[in-house]
XYZ file of C-alpha atoms in Angstrom:
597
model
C 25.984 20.589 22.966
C 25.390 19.917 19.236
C 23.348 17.241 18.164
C 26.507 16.394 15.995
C 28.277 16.598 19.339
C 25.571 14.901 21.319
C 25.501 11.547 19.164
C 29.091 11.325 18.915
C 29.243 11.384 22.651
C 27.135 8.763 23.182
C 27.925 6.811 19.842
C 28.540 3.092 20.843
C 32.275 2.078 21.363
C 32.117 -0.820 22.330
C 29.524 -3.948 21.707
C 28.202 -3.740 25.207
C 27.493 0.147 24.853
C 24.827 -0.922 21.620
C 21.468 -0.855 22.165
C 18.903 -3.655 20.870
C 21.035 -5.800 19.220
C 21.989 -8.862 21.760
C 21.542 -11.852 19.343
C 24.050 -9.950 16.708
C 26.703 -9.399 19.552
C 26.610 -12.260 20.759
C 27.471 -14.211 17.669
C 30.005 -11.594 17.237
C 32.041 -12.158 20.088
C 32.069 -15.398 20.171
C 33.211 -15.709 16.366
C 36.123 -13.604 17.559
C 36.559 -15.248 20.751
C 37.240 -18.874 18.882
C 39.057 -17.496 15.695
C 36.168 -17.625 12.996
C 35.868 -14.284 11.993
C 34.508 -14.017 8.516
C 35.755 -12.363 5.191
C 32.603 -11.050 4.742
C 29.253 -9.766 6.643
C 25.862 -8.217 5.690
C 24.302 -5.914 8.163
C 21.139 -5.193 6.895
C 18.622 -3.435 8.992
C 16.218 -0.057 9.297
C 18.304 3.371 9.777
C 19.992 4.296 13.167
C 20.094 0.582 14.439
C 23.400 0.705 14.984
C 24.896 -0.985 11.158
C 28.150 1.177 11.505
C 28.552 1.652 14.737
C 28.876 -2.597 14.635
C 30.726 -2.423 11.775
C 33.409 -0.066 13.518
C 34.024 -2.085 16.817
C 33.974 -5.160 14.746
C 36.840 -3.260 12.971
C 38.297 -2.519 16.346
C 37.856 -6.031 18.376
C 39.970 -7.504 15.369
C 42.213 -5.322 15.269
C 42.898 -4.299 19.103
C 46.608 -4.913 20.073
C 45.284 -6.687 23.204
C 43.409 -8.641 21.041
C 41.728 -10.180 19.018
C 39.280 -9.577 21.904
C 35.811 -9.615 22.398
C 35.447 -6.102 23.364
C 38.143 -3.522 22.294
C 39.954 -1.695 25.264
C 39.861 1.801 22.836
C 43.113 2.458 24.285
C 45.273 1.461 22.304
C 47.207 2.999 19.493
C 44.757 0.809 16.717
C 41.502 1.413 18.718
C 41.655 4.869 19.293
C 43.327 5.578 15.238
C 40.267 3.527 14.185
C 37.753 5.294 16.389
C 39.170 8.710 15.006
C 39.596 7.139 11.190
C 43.162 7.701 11.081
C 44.233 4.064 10.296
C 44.608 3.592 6.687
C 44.016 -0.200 6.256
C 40.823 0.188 7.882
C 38.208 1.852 4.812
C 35.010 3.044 5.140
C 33.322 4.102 1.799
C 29.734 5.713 1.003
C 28.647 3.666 -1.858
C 25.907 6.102 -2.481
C 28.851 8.362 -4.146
C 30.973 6.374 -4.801
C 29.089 3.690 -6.528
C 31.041 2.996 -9.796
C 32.900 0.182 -11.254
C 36.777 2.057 -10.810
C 36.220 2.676 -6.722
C 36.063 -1.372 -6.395
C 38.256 -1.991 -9.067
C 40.855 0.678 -6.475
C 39.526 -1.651 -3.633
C 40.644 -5.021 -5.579
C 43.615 -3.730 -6.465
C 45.065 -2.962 -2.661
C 43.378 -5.738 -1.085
C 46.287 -7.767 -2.419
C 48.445 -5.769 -0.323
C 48.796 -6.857 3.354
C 48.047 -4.211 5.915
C 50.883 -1.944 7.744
C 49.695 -0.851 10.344
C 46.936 -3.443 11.904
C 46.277 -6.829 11.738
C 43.425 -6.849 9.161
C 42.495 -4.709 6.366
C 38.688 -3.839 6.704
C 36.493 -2.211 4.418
C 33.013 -1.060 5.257
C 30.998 -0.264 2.894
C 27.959 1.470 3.470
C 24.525 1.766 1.487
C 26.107 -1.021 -0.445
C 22.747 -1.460 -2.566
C 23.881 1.853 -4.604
C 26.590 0.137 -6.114
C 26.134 -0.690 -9.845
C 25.733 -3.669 -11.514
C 29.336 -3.728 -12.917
C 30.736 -2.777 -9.472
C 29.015 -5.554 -7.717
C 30.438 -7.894 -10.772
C 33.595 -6.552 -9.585
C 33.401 -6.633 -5.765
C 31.948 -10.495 -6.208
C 35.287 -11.836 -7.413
C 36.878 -10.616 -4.585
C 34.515 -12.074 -2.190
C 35.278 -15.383 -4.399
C 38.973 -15.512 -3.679
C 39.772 -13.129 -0.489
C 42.765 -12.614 0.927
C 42.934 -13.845 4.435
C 44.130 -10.296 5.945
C 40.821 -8.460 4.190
C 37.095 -8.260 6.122
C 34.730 -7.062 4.276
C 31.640 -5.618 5.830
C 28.621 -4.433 3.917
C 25.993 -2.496 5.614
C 22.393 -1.671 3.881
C 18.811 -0.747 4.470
C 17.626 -2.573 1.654
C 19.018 -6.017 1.157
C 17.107 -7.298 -1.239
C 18.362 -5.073 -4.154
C 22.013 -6.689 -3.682
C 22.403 -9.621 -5.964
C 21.998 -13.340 -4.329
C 25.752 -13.753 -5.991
C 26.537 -11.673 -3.147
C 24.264 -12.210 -0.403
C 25.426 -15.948 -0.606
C 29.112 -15.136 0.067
C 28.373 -13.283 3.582
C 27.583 -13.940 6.843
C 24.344 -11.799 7.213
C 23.006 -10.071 10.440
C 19.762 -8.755 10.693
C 19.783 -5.224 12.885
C 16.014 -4.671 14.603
C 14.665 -1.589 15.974
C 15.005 -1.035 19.344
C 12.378 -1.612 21.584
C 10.488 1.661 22.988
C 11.477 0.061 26.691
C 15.547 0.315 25.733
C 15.137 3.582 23.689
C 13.541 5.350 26.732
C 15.526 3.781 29.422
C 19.002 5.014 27.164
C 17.629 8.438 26.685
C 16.825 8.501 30.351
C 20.550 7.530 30.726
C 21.887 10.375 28.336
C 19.987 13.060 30.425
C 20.838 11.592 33.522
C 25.004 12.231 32.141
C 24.208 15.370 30.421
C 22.342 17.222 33.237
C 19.017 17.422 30.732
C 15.659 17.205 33.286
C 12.915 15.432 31.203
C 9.245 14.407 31.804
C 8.873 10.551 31.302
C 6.163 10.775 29.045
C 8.834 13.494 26.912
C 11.110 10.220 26.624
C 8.779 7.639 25.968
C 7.345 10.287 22.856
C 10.495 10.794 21.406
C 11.336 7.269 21.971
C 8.194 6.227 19.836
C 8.485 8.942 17.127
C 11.847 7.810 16.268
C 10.463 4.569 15.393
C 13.107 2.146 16.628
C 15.952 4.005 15.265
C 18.601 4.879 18.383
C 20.182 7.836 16.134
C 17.069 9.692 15.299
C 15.672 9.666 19.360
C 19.012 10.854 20.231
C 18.442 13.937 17.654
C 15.128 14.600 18.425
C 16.055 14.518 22.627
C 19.096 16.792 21.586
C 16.487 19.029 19.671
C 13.867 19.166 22.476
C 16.693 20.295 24.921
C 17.614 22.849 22.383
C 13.439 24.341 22.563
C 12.331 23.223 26.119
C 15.765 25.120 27.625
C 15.902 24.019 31.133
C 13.356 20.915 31.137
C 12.234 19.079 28.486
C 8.299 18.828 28.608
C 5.936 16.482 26.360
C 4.078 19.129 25.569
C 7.625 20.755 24.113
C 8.603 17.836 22.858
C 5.021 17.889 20.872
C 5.827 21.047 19.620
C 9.232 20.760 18.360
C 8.623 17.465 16.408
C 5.369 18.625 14.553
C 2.928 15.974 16.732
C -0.333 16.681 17.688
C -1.102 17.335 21.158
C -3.509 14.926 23.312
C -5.786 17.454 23.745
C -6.320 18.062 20.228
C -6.754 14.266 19.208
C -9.862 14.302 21.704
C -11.531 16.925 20.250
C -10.627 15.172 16.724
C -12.170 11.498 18.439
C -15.037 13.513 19.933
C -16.265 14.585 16.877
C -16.142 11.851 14.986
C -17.560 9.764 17.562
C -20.646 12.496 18.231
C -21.107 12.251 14.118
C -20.208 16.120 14.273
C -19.330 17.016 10.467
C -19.604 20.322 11.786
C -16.907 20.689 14.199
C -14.049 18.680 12.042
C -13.698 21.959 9.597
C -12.913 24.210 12.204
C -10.431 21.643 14.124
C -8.707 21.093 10.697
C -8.116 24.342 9.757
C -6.577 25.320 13.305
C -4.120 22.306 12.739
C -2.931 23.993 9.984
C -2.736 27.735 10.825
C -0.875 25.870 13.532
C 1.805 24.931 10.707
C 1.059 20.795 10.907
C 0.871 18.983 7.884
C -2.382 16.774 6.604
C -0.052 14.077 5.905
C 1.499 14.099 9.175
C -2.142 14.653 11.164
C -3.302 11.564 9.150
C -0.749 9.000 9.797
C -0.759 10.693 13.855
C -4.889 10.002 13.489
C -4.358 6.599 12.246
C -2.121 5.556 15.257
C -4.714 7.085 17.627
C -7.239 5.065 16.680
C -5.152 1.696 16.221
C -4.775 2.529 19.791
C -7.975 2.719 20.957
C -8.553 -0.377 18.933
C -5.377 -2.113 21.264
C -7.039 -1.135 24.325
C -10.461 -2.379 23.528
C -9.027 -5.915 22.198
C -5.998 -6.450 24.451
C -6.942 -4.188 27.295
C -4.187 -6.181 29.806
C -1.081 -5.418 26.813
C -0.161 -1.820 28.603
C -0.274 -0.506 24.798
C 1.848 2.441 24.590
C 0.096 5.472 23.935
C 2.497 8.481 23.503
C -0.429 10.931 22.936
C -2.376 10.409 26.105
C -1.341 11.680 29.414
C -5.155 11.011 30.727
C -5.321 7.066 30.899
C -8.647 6.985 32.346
C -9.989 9.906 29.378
C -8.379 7.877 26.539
C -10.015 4.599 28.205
C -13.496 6.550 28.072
C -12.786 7.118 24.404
C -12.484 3.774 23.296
C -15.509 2.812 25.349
C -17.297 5.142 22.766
C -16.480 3.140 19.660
C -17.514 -0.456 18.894
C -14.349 -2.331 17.533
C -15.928 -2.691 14.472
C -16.380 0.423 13.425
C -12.667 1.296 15.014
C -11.769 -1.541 11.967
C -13.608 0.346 9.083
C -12.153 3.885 10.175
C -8.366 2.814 10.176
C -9.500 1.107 6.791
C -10.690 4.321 4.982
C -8.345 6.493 6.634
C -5.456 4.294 5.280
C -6.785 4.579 2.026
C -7.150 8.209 2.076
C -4.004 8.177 3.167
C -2.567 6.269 0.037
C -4.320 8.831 -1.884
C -2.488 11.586 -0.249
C 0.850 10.994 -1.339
C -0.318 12.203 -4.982
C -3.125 14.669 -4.010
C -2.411 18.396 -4.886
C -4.742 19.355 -1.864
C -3.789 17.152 1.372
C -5.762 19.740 3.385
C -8.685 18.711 1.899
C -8.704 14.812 0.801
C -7.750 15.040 5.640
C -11.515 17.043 5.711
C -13.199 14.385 3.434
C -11.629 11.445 5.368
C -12.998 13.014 9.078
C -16.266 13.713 7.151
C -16.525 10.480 6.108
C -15.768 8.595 9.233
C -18.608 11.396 10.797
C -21.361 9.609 8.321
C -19.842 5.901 8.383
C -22.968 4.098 9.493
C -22.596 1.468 12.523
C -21.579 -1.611 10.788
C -23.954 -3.924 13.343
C -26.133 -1.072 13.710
C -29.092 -2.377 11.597
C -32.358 -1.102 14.193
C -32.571 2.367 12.421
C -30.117 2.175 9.429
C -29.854 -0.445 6.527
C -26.332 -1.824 5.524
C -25.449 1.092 3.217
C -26.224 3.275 5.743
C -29.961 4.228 4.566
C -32.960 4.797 6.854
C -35.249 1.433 7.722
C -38.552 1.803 6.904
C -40.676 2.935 9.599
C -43.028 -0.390 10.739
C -40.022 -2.754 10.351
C -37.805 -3.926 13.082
C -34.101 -4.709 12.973
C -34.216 -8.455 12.715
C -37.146 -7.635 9.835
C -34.233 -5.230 8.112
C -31.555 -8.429 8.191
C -33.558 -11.369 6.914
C -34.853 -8.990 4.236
C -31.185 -8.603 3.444
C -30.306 -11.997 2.922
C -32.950 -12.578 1.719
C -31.951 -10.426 -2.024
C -28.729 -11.805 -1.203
C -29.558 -15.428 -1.100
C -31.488 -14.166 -4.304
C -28.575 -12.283 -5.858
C -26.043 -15.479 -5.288
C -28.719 -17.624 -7.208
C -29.053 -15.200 -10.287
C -25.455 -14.858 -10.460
C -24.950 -18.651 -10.612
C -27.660 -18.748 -13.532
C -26.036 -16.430 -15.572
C -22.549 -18.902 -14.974
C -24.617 -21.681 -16.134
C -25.611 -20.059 -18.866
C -29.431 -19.715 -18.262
C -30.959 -16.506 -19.000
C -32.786 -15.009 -16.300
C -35.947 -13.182 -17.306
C -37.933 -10.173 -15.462
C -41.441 -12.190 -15.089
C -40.623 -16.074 -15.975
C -39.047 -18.226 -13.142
C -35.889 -20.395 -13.347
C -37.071 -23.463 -14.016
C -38.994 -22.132 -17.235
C -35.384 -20.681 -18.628
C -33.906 -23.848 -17.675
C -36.502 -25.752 -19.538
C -36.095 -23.493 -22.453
C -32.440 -23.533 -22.721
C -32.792 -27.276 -22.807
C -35.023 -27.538 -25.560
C -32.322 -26.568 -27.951
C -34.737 -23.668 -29.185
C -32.511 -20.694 -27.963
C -34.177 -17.472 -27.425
C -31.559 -14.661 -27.106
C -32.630 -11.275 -25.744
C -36.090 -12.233 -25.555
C -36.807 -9.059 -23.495
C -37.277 -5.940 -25.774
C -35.794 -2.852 -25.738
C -36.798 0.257 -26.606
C -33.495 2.032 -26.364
C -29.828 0.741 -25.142
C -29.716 0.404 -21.785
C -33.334 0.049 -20.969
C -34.255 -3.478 -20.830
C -38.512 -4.019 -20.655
C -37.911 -7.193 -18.321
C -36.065 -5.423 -15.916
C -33.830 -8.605 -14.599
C -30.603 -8.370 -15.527
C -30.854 -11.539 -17.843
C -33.238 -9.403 -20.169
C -30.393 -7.357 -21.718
C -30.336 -8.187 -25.440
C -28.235 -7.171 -27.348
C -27.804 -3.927 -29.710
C -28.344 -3.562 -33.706
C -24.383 -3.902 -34.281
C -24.647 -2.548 -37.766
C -24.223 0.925 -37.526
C -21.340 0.111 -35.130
C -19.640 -2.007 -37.574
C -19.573 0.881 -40.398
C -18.297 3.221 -38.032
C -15.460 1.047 -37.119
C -11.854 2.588 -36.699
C -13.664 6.148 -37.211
C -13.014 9.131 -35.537
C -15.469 9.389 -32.625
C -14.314 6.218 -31.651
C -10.894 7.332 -31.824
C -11.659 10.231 -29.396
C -13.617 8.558 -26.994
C -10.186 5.683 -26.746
C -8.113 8.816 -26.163
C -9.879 10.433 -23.356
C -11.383 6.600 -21.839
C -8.622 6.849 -19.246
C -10.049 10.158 -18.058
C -13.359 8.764 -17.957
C -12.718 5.643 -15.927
C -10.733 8.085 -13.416
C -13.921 10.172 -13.385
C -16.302 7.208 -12.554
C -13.855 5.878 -10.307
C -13.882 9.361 -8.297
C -17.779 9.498 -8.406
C -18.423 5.774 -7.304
C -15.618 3.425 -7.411
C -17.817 -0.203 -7.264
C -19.066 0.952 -10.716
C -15.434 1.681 -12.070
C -14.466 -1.847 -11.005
C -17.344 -3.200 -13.463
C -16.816 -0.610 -16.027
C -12.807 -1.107 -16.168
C -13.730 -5.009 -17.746
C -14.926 -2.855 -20.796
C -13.252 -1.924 -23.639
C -14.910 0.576 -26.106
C -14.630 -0.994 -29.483
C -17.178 1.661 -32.138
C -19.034 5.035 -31.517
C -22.190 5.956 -33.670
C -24.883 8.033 -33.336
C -23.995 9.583 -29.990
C -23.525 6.555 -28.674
C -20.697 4.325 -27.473
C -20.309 0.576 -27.700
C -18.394 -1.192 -24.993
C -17.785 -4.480 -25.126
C -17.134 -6.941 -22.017
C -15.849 -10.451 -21.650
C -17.795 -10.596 -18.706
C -21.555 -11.462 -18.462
C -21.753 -10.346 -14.993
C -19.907 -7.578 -15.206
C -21.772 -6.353 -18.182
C -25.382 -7.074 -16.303
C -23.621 -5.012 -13.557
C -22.602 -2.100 -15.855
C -26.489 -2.060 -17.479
C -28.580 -1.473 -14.178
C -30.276 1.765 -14.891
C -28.290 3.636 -11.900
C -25.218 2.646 -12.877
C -26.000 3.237 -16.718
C -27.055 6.771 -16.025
C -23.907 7.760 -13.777
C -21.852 6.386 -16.771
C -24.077 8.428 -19.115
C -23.594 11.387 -17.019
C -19.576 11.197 -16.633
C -19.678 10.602 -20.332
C -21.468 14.153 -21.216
C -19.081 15.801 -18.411
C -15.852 14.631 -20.129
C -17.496 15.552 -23.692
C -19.397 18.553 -22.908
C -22.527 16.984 -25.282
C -25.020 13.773 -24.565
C -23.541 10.559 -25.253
C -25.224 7.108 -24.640
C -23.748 4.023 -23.453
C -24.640 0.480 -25.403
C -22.954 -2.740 -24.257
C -22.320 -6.092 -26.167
C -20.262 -9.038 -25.580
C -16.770 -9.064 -26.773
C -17.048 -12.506 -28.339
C -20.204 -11.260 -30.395
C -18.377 -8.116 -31.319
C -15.689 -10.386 -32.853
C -17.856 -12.213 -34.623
C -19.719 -9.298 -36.142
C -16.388 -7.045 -36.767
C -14.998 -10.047 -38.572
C -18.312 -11.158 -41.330
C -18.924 -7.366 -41.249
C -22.439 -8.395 -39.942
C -24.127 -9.049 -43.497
C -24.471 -12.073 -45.379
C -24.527 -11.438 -49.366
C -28.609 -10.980 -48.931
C -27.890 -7.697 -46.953
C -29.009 -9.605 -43.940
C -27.397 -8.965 -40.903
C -26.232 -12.172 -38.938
C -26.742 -10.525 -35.504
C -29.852 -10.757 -33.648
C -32.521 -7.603 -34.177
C -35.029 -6.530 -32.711
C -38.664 -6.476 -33.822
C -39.922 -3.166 -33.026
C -43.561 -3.987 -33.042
C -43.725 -7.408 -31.275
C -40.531 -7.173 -29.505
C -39.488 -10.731 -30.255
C -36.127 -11.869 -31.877
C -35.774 -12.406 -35.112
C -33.188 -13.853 -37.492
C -33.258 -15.821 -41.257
C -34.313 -19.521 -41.291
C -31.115 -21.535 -41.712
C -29.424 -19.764 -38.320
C -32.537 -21.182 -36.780
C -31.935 -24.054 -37.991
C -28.530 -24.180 -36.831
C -28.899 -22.776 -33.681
C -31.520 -25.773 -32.843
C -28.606 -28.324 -34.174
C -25.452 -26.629 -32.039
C -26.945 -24.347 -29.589
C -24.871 -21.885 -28.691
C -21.231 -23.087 -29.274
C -18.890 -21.916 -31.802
C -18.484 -24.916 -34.767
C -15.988 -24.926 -37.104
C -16.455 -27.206 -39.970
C -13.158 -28.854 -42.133
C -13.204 -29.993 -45.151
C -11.027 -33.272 -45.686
């Protein structure tokens, strides 16, 4: 038997034949059972839930000529012409094809008619969220002002592209996938009827891959009969459907468990010489592990586990993860997976991900490794490791709320000294000096000063600048590839002017411009930077509101003088002419704007 064959035989005819959806009946039957049928109904719900198979008995129940009845008797002249679509007054139209403004403007037109030869005209409509904007325009005013012969029922997988205008005029049923428990005990049925021997486990995998859609496990049971001949196996039932076999997810888990890089290459690659896809080995992968995380968190649930015939081997598994690092595997593999959809080499981003679960250090395990996964130095004991830790971080925090505040933070003076000099009114900016951009001589982040501006400003709108904004996208890919925490502080910048070799970015952040200056992330900047433009090209940084400031007075007074700070090369102290210092000491560091009355 077909599987075209094989669902029709076992589509539902009546309400009590459907699968899943009790709460929906229900409400069904007794709205025909005390005369309240609706004009109109929503079924919205995922694929193969049974939205118009409902629809159809619905059409039938009303319609019966023992009826109206809660349950047609499909034996009838009306049940069995509406069962074999015969019965003109009862429609059912595709909107995906037939989506346009004229097919509803047809359907307004004959609703007006009464039907001839049931007692209500129904029109199903299916994948109504196709229509177009002018056809649901049209369809609305008929929901407005409907004929009391006409039921309208609209059946979609996405409701929420249908306009509330039209949502608000129907009675609207939610359809749920069926459970695994009433998929498997329904296929069991089917094979029972059929004559089809299957292994249990064959049902309840099928049941699972179908993910709660009744129509797509009655396909794939129709197409393991088809391979497995006389008995339908899980291992055929593997086959057929593209799965992985148990078997093959241990030695996956067993590798990545033992930290074996080594071993993941060859597994891979006989995956696909065995015709699998990466895509579909990922997302199998994913639910492995989300399994062993079930059973190690809920071990009383019964999870499911369609891949495992070996309870007590799959149970020995989990024991060899911590939950914890079960959590930060399903994390990175879902991201690689995200990745996938656009990769040009699936094959390949799948290696990466089991290579990088192989090296994923133990997220408590702090007695040999530090948090990034780094050997402890010999002589120091875990709990040594951790208060070190929060120890910078406590430090870290601190800095960070300084450089809110406002206070500079210097490499060899202490807090309290930049708080006392910030108070004094006498503001020191980028008292550290600098030999070169990017190398600050205090070497705490509040040191960075800030770069002679002037060549920047001539060079303003010119054409290295121009290049570098055409290919930036490229380079914030690139950094993003090679370590994404410094593309999230890098993608604040904006480059503004390009001189000398040497690009000027300018941030609105402080922090995020400290971030960007540390000397490692500076140099794998630097070194994206000559990749993308095949020559050396340095990286300055400045703050976008002193950029402004300098762009705008082209950063020269009429005595030549340049109003940004510069550097002394000799002493390495700040200078700038008298009357800024004079007005720095009376406003500090805010912007004043003087009016004249």
């Amino acid at each position: 038997m077909s599987h075209i064959a094989l669902y029709r035989a076992w589509r539902p005819q009546t309400f009590h034949d459907m699968v899943g959806q009790r709460h929906i009946i229900r409400t069904l039957q007794n709205a025909i059972r005390e005369d309240r049928v609706s004009h109109a109904y929503l079924f919205n719900g995922p694929r193969g839930t049974g939205k118009t198979s409902a629809a159809k008995i619905l059409a039938k129940a009303v319609n019966c000529e023992r009826g109206p009845a809660p349950e047609p008797c499909n034996e009838c002249d009306a049940c069995l012409g509406i069962t074999a679509g015969t019965v003109m007054d009862v429609v059912e139209i595709d909107a995906a094809s037939n989506r346009g403004i004229d097919e509803i403007r047809d359907i307004r037109d004959k609703v007006r008619y009464a039907p001839s030869e049931v007692r209500y005209k129904v029109y199903i409509i299916d994948e109504v969220h196709m229509l177009t904007t002018e056809a649901f325009n049209a369809l609305l005013k008929t929901l407005e002002e409907p004929p009391g012969h006409v039921i309208f029922i609209l059946a979609t997988t996405e409701p929420h592209k249908l306009p509330p205008t039209i949502i608000s005029r129907c009675q609207r049923f939610d359809f749920r996938q069926v459970s695994l428990e009433e998929q498997t005990e329904r296929l069991r049925l089917i094979c029972q009827e059929e004559g089809i021997e299957a292994d249990e486990e064959a049902l309840a995998y099928i049941a699972r891959l179908s993910e709660g859609g009744m129509r797509d496990a009655i396909g794939l049971l129709e197409q393991s009969a088809a391979f497995g001949g006389e008995r339908i196996t899980l291992e055929g039932a593997v086959d057929v459907t593209g799965g992985l076999a148990a078997e093959q997810f241990a030695k996956l888990a067993e590798a990545v468990r033992d930290r074996n890089a080594g071993a993941v290459l060859p597994l891979v690659e006989g995956l696909m010489q065995a015709g699998k896809s990466a895509e579909k080995c990922m997302e199998n992968f994913i639910y492995y592990f989300r399994d062993l995380l079930v059973l190690k968190l809920a071990p009383q649930s019964g999870a499911a586990t369609e891949r495992i015939v070996d309870d007590s081997r799959f149970r020995e598994m989990a024991d060899g993860f911590s939950t914890e690092r079960l959590f930060v595997m399903i994390d990175v593999l879902n991201r690689y997976q995200a990745d996938m959809k656009h990769a040009l080499q699936p094959q390949t981003l799948f290696e990466v991900a089991l290579m990088k679960l192989c090296t994923l250090a133990e997220p408590n395990d702090v007695s040999g490794r530090s948090a990034n996964g780094a050997q402890a130095p010999s002589g120091h004991t875990g709990d040594e490791v951790v208060r070190l830790q929060r120890q910078v971080e406590a430090l870290e925090k601190k800095l960070e709320q300084l450089l809110r505040n406002g206070v500079a933070a210097s490499g060899g003076g202490d807090a309290g000294a930049a708080s006392a000099a910030s108070g004094s009114g006498a503001v020191r900016r980028n008292s550290g000096s600098r030999g070169s951009f990017g190398s600050s001589g205090g070497g705490g982040l509040g040191a960075i000063g800030k770069p002679k501006l002037e060549p920047f400003v001539a060079a303003l709108n010119g054409q290295a600048i121009n290049q570098i904004r055409m290919r930036w996208g490229e380079l914030l890919q690139r950094v993003k590839e090679t370590k994404i925490t410094v593309h999230a502080w890098l993608v604040d910048g904006d480059p503004v002017s390009a001189a000398d070799e040497t690009v000027l970015v300018a941030f609105k952040s402080m922090m995020h411009r400290e971030t960007t200056e540390k000397p490692a992330n500076r140099e794998l900047i630097e070194q994206v930077l000559h990749s993308v433009f095949n020559r050396p090209v340095k990286l300055a940084t400045v703050m976008l509101k002193d950029w402004q400031a300098a762009s705008e007075n082209g950063a020269h007074e009429a005595t030549g003088e340049p109003l940004e700070l510069r550097m002394d090369d000799e002493s390495g102290t700040a200078s700038r002419p008298e009357w800024v210092e004079e007005a720095y000491k009376m406003f500090g560091d805010q912007l004043v704007e003087l009016k004249q009355d």
